[in-house]
Coordinates of C-alpha atoms in Angstrom, one line a residue:
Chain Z
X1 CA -35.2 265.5 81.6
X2 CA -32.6 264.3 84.2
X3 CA -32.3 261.1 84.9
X4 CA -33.4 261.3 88.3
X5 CA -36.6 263.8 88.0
X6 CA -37.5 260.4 85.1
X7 CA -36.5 258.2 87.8
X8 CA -38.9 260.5 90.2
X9 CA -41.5 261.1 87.9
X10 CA -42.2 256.6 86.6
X11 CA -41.4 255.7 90.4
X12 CA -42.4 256.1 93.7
X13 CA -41.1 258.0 96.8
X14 CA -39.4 256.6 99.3
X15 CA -42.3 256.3 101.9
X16 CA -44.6 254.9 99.4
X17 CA -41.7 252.4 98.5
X18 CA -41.4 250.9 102.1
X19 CA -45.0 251.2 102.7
X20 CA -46.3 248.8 99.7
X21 CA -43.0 246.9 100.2
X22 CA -44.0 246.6 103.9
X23 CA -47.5 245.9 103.0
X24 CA -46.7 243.1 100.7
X25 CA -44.0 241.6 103.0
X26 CA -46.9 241.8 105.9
X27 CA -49.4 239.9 103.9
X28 CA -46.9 237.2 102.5
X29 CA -45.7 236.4 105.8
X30 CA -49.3 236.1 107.1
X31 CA -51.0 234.1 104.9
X32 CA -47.6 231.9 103.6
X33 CA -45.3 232.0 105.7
X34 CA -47.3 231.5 109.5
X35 CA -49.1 228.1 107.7
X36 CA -45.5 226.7 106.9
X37 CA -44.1 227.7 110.4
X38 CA -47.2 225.9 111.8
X39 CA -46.9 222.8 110.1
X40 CA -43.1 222.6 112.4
X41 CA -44.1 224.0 115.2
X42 CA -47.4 221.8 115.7
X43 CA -45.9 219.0 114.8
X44 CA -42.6 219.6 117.2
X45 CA -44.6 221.0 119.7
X46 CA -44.1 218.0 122.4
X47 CA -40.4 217.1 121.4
X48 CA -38.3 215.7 119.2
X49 CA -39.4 212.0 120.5
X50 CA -43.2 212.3 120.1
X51 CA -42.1 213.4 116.2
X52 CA -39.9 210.4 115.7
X53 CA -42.2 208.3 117.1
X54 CA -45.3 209.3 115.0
X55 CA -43.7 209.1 111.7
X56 CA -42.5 206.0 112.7
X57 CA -45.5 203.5 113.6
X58 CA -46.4 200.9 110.8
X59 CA -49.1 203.0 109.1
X60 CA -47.6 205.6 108.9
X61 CA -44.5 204.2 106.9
X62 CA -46.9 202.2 104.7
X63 CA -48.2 205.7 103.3
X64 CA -44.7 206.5 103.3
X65 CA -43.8 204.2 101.0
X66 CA -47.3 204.2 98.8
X67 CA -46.9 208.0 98.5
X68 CA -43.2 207.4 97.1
X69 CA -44.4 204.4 94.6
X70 CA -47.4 206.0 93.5
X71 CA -44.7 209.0 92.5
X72 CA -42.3 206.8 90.9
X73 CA -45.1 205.4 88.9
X74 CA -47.1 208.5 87.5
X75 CA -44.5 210.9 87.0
X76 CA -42.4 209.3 84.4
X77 CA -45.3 207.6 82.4
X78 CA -46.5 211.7 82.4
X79 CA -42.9 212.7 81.6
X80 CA -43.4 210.2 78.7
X81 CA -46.7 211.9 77.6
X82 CA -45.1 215.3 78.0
X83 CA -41.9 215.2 75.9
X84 CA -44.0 212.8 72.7
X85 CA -47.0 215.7 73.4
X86 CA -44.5 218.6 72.6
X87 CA -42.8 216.6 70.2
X88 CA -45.6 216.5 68.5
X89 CA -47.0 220.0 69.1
X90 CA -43.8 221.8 68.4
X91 CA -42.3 220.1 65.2
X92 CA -45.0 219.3 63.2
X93 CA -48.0 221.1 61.5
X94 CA -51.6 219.8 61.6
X95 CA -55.2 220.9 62.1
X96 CA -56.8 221.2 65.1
X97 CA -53.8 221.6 67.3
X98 CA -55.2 224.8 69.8
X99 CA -58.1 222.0 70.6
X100 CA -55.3 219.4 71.0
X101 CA -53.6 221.8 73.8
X102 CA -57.1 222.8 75.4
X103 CA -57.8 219.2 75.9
X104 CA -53.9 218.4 77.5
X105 CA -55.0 221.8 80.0
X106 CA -58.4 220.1 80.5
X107 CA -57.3 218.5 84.0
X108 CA -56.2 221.9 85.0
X109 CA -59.5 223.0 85.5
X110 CA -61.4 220.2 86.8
X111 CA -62.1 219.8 90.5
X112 CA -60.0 216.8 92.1
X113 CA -63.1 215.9 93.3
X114 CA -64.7 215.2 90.3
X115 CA -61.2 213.8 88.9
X116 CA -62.1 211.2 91.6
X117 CA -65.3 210.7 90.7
X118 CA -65.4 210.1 86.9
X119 CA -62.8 207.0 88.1
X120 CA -65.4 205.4 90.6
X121 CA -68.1 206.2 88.1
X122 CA -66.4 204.0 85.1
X123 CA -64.3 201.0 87.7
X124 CA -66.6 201.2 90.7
X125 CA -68.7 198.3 91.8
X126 CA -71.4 200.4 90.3
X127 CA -69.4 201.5 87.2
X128 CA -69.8 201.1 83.7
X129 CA -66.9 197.8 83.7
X130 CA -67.3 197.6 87.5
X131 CA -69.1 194.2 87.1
X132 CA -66.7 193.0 84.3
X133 CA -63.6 193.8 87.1
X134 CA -65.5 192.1 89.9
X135 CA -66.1 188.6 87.6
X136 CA -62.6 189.0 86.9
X137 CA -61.0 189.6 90.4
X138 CA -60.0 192.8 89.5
X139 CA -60.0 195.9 91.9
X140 CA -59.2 199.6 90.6
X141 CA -60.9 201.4 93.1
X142 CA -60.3 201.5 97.0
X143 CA -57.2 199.9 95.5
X144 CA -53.7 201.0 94.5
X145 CA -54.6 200.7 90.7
X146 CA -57.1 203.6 91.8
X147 CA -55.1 206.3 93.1
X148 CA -52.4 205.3 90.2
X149 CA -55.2 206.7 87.9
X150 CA -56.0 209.5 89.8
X151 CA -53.1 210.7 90.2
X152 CA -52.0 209.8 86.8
X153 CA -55.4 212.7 85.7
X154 CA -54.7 214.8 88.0
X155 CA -50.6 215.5 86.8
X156 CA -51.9 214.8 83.1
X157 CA -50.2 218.8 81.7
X158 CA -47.6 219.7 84.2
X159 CA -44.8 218.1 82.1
X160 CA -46.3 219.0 78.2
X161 CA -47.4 222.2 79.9
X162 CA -43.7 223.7 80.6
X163 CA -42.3 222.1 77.8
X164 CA -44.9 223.1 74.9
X165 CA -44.1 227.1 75.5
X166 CA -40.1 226.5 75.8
X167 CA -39.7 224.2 72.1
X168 CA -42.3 226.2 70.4
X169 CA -39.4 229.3 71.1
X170 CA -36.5 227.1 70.4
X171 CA -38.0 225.7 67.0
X172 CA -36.8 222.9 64.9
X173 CA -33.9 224.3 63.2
X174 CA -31.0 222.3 65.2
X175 CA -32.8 219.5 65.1
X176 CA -33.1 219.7 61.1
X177 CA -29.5 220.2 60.9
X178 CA -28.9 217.0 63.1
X179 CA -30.8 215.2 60.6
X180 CA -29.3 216.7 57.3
X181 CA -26.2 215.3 59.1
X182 CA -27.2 211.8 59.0
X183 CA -28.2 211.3 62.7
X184 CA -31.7 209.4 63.2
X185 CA -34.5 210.5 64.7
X186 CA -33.4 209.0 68.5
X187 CA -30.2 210.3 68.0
X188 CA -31.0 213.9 67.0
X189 CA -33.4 213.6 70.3
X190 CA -30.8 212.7 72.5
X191 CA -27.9 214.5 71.4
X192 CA -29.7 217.9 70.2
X193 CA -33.4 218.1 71.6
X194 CA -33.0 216.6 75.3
X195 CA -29.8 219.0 75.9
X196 CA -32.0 222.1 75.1
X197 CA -34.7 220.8 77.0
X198 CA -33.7 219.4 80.5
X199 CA -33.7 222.3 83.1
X200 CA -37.1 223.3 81.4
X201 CA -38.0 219.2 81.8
X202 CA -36.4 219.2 84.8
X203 CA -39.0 222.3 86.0
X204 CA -41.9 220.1 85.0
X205 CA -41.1 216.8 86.6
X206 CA -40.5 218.8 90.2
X207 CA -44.1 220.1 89.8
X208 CA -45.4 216.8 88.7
X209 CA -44.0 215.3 91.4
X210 CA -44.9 217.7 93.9
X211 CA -48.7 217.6 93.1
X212 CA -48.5 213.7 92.7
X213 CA -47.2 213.3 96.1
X214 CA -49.7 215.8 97.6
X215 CA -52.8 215.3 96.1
X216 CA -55.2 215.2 98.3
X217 CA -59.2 215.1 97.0
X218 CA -58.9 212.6 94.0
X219 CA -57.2 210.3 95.8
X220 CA -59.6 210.5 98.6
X221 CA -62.4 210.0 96.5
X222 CA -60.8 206.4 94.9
X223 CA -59.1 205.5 97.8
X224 CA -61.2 203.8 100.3
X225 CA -59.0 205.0 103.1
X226 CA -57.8 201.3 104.1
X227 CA -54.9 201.8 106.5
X228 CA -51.5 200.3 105.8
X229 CA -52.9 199.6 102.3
X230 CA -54.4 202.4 100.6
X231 CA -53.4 205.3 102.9
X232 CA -51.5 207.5 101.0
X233 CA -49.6 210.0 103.4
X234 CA -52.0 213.1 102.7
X235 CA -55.0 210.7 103.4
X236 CA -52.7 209.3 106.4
X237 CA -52.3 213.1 107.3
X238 CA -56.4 213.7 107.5
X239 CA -57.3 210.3 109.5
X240 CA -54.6 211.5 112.4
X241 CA -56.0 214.8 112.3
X242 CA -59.8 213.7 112.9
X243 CA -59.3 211.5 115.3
X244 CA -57.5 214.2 117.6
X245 CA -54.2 212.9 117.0
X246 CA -52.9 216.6 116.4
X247 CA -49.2 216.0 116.9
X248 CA -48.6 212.7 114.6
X249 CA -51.2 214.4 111.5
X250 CA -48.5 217.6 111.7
X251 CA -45.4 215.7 111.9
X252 CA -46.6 213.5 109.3
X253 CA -47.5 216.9 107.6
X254 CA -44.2 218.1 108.1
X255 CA -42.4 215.7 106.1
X256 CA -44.7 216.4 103.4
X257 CA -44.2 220.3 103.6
X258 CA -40.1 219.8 103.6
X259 CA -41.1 217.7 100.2
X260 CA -42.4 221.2 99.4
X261 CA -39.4 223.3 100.6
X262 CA -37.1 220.9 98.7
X263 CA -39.1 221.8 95.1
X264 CA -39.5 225.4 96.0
X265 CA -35.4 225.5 96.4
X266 CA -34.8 223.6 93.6
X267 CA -37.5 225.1 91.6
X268 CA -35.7 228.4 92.5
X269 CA -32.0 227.1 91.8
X270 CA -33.7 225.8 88.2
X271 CA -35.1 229.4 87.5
X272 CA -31.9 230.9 88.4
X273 CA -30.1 228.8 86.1
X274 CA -32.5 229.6 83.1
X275 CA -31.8 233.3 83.7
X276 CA -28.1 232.6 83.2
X277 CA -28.8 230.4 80.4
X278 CA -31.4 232.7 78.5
X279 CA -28.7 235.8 79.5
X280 CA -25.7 234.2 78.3
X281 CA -27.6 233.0 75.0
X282 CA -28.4 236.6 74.1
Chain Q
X1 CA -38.8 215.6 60.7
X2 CA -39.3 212.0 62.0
X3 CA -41.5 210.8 65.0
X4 CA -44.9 212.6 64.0
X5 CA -46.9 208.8 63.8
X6 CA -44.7 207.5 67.3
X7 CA -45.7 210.9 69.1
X8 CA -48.4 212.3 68.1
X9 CA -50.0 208.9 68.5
X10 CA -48.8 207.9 71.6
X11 CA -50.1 211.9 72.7
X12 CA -53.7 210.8 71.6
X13 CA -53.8 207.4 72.8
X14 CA -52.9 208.2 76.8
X15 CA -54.9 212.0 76.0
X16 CA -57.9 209.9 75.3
X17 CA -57.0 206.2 77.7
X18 CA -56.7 208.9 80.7
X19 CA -58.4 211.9 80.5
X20 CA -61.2 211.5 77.5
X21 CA -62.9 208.2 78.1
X22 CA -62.8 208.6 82.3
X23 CA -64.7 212.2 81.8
X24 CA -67.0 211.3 79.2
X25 CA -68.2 208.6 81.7
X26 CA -69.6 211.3 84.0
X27 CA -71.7 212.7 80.8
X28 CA -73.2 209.8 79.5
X29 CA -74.0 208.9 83.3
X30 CA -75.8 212.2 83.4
X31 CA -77.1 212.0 80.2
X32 CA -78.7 208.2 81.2
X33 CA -80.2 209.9 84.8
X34 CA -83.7 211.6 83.0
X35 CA -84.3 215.1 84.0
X36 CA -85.9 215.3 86.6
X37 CA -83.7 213.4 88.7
X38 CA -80.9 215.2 87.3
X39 CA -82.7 218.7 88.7
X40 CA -83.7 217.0 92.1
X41 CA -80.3 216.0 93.5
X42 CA -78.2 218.9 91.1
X43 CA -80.5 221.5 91.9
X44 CA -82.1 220.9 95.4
X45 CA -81.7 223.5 98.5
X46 CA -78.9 222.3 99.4
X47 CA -77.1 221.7 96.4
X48 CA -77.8 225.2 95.6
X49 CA -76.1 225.9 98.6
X50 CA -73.2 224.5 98.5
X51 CA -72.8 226.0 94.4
X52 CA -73.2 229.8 96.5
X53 CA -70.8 229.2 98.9
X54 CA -68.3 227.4 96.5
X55 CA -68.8 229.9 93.9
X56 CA -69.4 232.9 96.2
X57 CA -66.2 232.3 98.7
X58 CA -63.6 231.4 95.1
X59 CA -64.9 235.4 93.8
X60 CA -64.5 236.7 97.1
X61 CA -60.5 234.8 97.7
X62 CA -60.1 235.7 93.4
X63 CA -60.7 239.6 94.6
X64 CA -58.5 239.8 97.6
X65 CA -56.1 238.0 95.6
X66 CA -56.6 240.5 92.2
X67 CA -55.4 243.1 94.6
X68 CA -53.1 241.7 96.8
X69 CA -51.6 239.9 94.1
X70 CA -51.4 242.7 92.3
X71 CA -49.2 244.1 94.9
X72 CA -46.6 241.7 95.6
X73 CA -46.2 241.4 92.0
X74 CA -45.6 245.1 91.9
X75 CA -43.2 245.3 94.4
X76 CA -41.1 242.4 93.3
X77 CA -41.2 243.2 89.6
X78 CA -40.1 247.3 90.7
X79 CA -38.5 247.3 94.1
X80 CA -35.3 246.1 95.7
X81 CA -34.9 244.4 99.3
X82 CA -32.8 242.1 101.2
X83 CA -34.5 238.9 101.1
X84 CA -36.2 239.4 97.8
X85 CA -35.2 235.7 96.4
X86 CA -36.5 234.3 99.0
X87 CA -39.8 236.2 99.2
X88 CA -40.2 235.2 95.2
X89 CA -39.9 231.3 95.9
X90 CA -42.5 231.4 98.8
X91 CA -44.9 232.9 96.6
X92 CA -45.4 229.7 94.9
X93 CA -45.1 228.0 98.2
X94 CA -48.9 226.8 97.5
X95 CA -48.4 225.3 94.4
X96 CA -45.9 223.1 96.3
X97 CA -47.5 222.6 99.7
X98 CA -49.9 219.8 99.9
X99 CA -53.5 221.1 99.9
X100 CA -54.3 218.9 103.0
X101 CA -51.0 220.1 105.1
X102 CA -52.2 223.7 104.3
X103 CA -55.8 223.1 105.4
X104 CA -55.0 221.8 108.6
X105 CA -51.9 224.4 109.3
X106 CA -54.9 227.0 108.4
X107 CA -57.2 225.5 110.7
X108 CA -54.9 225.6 113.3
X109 CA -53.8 228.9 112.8
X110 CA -57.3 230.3 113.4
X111 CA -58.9 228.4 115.3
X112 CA -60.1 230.4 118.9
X113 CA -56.9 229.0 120.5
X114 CA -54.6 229.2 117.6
X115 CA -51.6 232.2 117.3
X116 CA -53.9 233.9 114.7
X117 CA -57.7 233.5 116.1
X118 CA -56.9 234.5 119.8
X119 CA -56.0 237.6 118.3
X120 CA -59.8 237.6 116.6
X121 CA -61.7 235.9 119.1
X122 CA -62.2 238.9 121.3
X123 CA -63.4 241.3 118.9
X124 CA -65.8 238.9 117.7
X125 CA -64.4 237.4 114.2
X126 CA -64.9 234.4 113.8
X127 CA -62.6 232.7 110.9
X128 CA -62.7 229.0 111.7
X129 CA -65.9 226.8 110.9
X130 CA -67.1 230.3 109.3
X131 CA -67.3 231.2 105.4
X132 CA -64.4 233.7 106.4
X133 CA -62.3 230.3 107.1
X134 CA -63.1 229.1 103.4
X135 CA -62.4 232.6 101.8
X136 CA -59.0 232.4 103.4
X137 CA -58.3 229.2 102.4
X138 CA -58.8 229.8 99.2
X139 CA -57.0 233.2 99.5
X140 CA -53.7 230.7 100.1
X141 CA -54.4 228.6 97.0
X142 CA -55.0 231.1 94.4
X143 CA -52.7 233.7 95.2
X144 CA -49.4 232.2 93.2
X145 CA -51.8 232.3 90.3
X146 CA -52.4 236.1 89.9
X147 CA -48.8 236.8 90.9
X148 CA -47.3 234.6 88.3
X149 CA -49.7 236.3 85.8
X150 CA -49.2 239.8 86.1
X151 CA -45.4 239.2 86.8
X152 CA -44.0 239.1 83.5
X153 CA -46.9 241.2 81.9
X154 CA -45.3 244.2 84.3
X155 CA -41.5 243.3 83.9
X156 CA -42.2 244.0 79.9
X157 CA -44.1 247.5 80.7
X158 CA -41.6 249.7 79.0
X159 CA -40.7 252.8 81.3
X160 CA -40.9 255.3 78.1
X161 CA -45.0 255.0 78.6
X162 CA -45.0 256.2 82.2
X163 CA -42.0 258.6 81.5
X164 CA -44.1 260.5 78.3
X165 CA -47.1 260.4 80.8
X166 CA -45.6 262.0 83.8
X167 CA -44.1 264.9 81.0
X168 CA -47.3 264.8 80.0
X169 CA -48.1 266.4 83.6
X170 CA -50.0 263.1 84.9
X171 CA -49.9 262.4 88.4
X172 CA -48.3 258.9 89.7
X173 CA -52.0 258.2 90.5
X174 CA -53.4 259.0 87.2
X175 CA -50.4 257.0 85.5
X176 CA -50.9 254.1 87.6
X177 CA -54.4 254.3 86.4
X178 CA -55.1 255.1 82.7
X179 CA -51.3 254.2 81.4
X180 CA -50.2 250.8 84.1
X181 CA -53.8 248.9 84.4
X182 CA -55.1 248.8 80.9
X183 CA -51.8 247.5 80.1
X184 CA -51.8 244.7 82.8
X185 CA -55.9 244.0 83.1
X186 CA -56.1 241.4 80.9
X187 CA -53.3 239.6 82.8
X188 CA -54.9 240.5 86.0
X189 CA -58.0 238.9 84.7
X190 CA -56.4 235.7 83.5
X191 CA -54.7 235.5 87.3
X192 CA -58.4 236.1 88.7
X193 CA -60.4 233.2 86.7
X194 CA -57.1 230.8 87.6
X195 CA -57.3 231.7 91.0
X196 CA -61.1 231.3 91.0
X197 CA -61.0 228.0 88.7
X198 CA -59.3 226.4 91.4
X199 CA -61.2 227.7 94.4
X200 CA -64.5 226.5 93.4
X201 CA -63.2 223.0 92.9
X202 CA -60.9 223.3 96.1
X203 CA -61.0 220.7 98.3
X204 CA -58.5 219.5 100.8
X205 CA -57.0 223.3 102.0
X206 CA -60.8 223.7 103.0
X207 CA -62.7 221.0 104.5
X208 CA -60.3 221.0 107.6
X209 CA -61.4 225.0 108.3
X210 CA -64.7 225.4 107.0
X211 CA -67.0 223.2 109.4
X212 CA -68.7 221.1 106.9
X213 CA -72.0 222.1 108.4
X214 CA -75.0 221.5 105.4
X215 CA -76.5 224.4 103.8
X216 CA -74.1 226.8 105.6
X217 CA -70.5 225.7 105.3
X218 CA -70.5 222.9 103.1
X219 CA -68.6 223.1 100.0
X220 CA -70.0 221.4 96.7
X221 CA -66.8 219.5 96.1
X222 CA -67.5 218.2 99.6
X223 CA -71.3 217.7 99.2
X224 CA -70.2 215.3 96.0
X225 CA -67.8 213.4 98.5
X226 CA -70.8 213.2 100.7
X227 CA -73.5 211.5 98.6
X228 CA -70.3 209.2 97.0
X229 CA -70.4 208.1 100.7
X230 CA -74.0 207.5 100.5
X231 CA -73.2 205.7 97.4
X232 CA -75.4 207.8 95.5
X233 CA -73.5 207.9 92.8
X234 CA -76.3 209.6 90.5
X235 CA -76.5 212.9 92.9
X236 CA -73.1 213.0 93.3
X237 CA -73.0 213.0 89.2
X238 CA -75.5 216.0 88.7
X239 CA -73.5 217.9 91.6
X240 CA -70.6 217.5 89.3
X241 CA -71.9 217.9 86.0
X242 CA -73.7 221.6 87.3
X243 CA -70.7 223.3 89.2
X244 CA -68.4 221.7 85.7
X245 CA -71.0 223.7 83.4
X246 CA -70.9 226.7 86.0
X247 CA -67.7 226.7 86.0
X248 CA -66.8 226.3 82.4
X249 CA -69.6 229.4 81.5
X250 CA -68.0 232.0 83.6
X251 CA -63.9 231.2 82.6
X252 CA -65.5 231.3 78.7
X253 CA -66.9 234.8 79.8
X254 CA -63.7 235.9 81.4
X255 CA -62.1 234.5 78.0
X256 CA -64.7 236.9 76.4
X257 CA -64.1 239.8 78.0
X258 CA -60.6 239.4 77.7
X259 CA -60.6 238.7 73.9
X260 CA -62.8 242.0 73.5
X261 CA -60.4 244.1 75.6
X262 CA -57.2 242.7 73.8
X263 CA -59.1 243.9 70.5
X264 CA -59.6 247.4 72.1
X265 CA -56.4 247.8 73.2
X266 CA -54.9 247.1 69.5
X267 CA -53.1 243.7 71.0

């Protein structure tokens, strides 16, 4: 056979080609693309001034900066979790490891509401050491402590999640030869592991990060929705909206979907870069 | 190797300080409730509901996504196009978007004065405040799931099958069918109970579009939000502890039926 009656015979014509490429193109740009250009164009909608103006008034800064510290505080301690997790997973051998990895995807598939709940049910004023916090003067929920935890749940496997697959395939042998070397254990980390690692890390923290700014249900659950104190800029986002302030809830919104363009261009630089790495390693 | 006590320890002590202990809470606090409070609250009318609609709207957005999914996958894994890079990020445009920022661009969207439902309005579809609004909704938040599933599954498809099938005298159609899909369903399954997973437990991309109205458009994530609110913290627990068993039967199903056609298939 030719090579193109093989290429006519395991591919489509022409007209079928634009027509499912049309087709897919039409759907995307209906159901992604529109939402995104809403977001701007709602929240632009009365000029650049009414924009500046809503993103700047105290409450709305406040859940500016509690979205940004509740970030900086759950995505390294998970970035932690995720690189001693697959450390762990990857290098060594032990019983009852497939369990091990179900219960790091658990979070996955848990509603965020319920990822709320389980938080008020165990620190609430009702909870099982809700008294115990109260006789102390401790608060966890409708507090910042709160939506720490949440969030802390809720981006539990994104970091172990990429990183599990991608030192599973590189294995252990540079690592072993570090060591027959007389490097430590740190060393051999730092110097051999992390290297290999950190676009794959890299990946993982931009998704943890991206979900850990955004969520939106657990931390609405623990949150208490106090303004300038435990508003973060989702739940900020939600207030504007039902009380009919349309233009400050989408240029609040808007901020928080150029978070998303940002990850989706670096997310897309990082997979282009693995491409080249994976290619030239082969 | 060194590091196996440091890591592996560290692994089960946050595993178990931050996932573990905070779900088994919601157990035992079932477990303590008796059972016929338990069946009151997590079975009443309206609890059952809001477990249709949930469960009934994630199928419905897991279908359109099986084959629409199924689609853009297909024409970025075998065609080229200008723009094609840039088509591939914004597929996993939800995955990055805040669930709240794409519930109220959604609403907005279709609502009867928005660019998408004055289009609708006059020949009578309603979309916002309507289970329609929820399946779409959910249509947004599950679709990166199926793509990114059958993706690579595709890209590995050698051509040699569909080449000795077309010599074989098969039609596209009939290669498409017997030769492409039983290769790719059990991808395209995994893609569906993701996408559905997260649509019954959605809950910020939908509350803004679906009306919140009791027994017709409330959502059970949203019904458990509403008896927290009530501080009814035992109904709010049975609400979660059902749609959590629901939930957790039908993916071990899909997991069934996918281990039984992997096993057919000589995987």
């Amino acid at each position: 056979m030719s090579r193109e009656t093989a290429l006519r015979a395991t591919s489509e014509g022409r007209l079928w080609q634009a027509l499912l490429i049309g087709g897919a193109l039409a759907f995307l740009g209906i159901f992604l693309a529109l939402p995104l250009i809403a977001v701007f164009a709602e929240a632009f909608k009365t000029g650049l001034g009414a924009f500046v103006l809503a993103v700047q008034t105290p409450d709305a800064l406040a859940s500016i900066r509690l979205t940004l510290f509740i970030a900086a505080i759950s995505v390294p301690l998970n970035m932690i979790f995720g690189i001693a997790a697959s450390w762990a997973i990857t290098k060594f051998e032990f019983s009852g490891k497939a369990l091990l990895i179900t219960l790091i995807d658990l979070p996955f598939s848990i509603s965020p509401v319920v990822s709320g709940l389980i938080f008020v049910l165990l620190f609430g004023a009702n909870g099982v050491v809700g008294p115990w916090l109260a006789a102390h003067d401790l608060k966890i929920i409708f507090a910042v402590p709160g939506i720490v935890l949440a969030t802390l749940f809720i981006t539990f496997p994104f970091v172990a999640r990429e990183l599990i697959p991608l030192m599973m395939e590189q294995g252990k042998s540079e690592e072993e030869a570090a060591l027959s070397l007389g490097a430590n254990g740190w060393q051999t980390f730092w110097y051999v592991t992390l290297p290999n690692i950190r676009w794959g890390l890299l990946y993982g923290v931009l998704l943890c990060n991206a979900r850990a700014m955004g969520e939106f249900g657990a931390v609405s659950v623990v949150s208490g929705h106090i303004r300038g104190e435990t508003n973060t800029m989702p739940l900020h986002v939600e207030i504007l909206y039902n009380e009919y302030d349309f233009v400050g809830a989408f240029a609040v919104a808007s901020l928080l979907a150029l978070l998303a363009l940002v990850t989706l261009v670096a997310k897309s630089v990082l997979e282009w870069r693995f491409d080249m790495n994976s290619g030239a390693g082969h | 190797m060194p590091g196996f006590g440091l890591t592996f320890g560290f692994t089960l002590s946050w595993l178990g300080l931050i996932v573990l202990i905070p779900l088994a809470t919601i157990l035992l606090k079932a477990a303590g409730m008796g059972w016929q409070e338990f069946v009151a609250v997590g079975l009443s009318p309206r609890a059952i509901a809001s477990y249709r609609l949930s469960f009934g709207t994630a199928a419905a957005a897991g279908l359109v996504n099986a084959v629409l999914g199924l689609l853009v996958a297909w024409v970025l894994v075998r065609y080229r196009f200008p723009g094609k890079r840039v088509v591939s990020a914004l597929v996993d445009l939800p995955f990055a978007l805040p669930t709240a920022v794409a519930g109220i661009a959604l609403t907005a969207l279709y609502a009867p004065n928005g660019w998408i439902g004055q289009f609708l309005e006059p020949i009578g579809i309603k979309v916002a405040f309507t289970p329609i609004g929820i399946i779409i909704a959910l249509i947004f938040v599950g679709l990166p799931f199926v793509v990114r599933s059958v993706e690579p599954v595709l890209a590995d498809l050698g051509r040699d099958v569909e080449e000795a099938a077309a010599t074989l005298g098969a039609s596209r159609f009939q290669t498409f069918n017997r030769v492409i899909m039983p290769a790719i369903g059990p991808a395209l399954l995994t893609g569906f109970a993701l996408a559905f997973a997260r649509g019954v437990g959605e809950y910020g991309s939908v509350i803004f579009i679906s009306g919140n109205m009791p027994g017709r458009t409330e959502i059970a994530p949203l019904l458990i939000v509403t008896q927290l609110e009530q501080y009814d913290f035992n109904g709010a627990t049975a609400i979660a502890v059902v749609m959590m068993l629901v939930s957790f039967t039908i993916l071990l199903l899909i997991n069934g039926i996918q281990a039984a056609s992997r096993r057919r298939m000589g995987i």
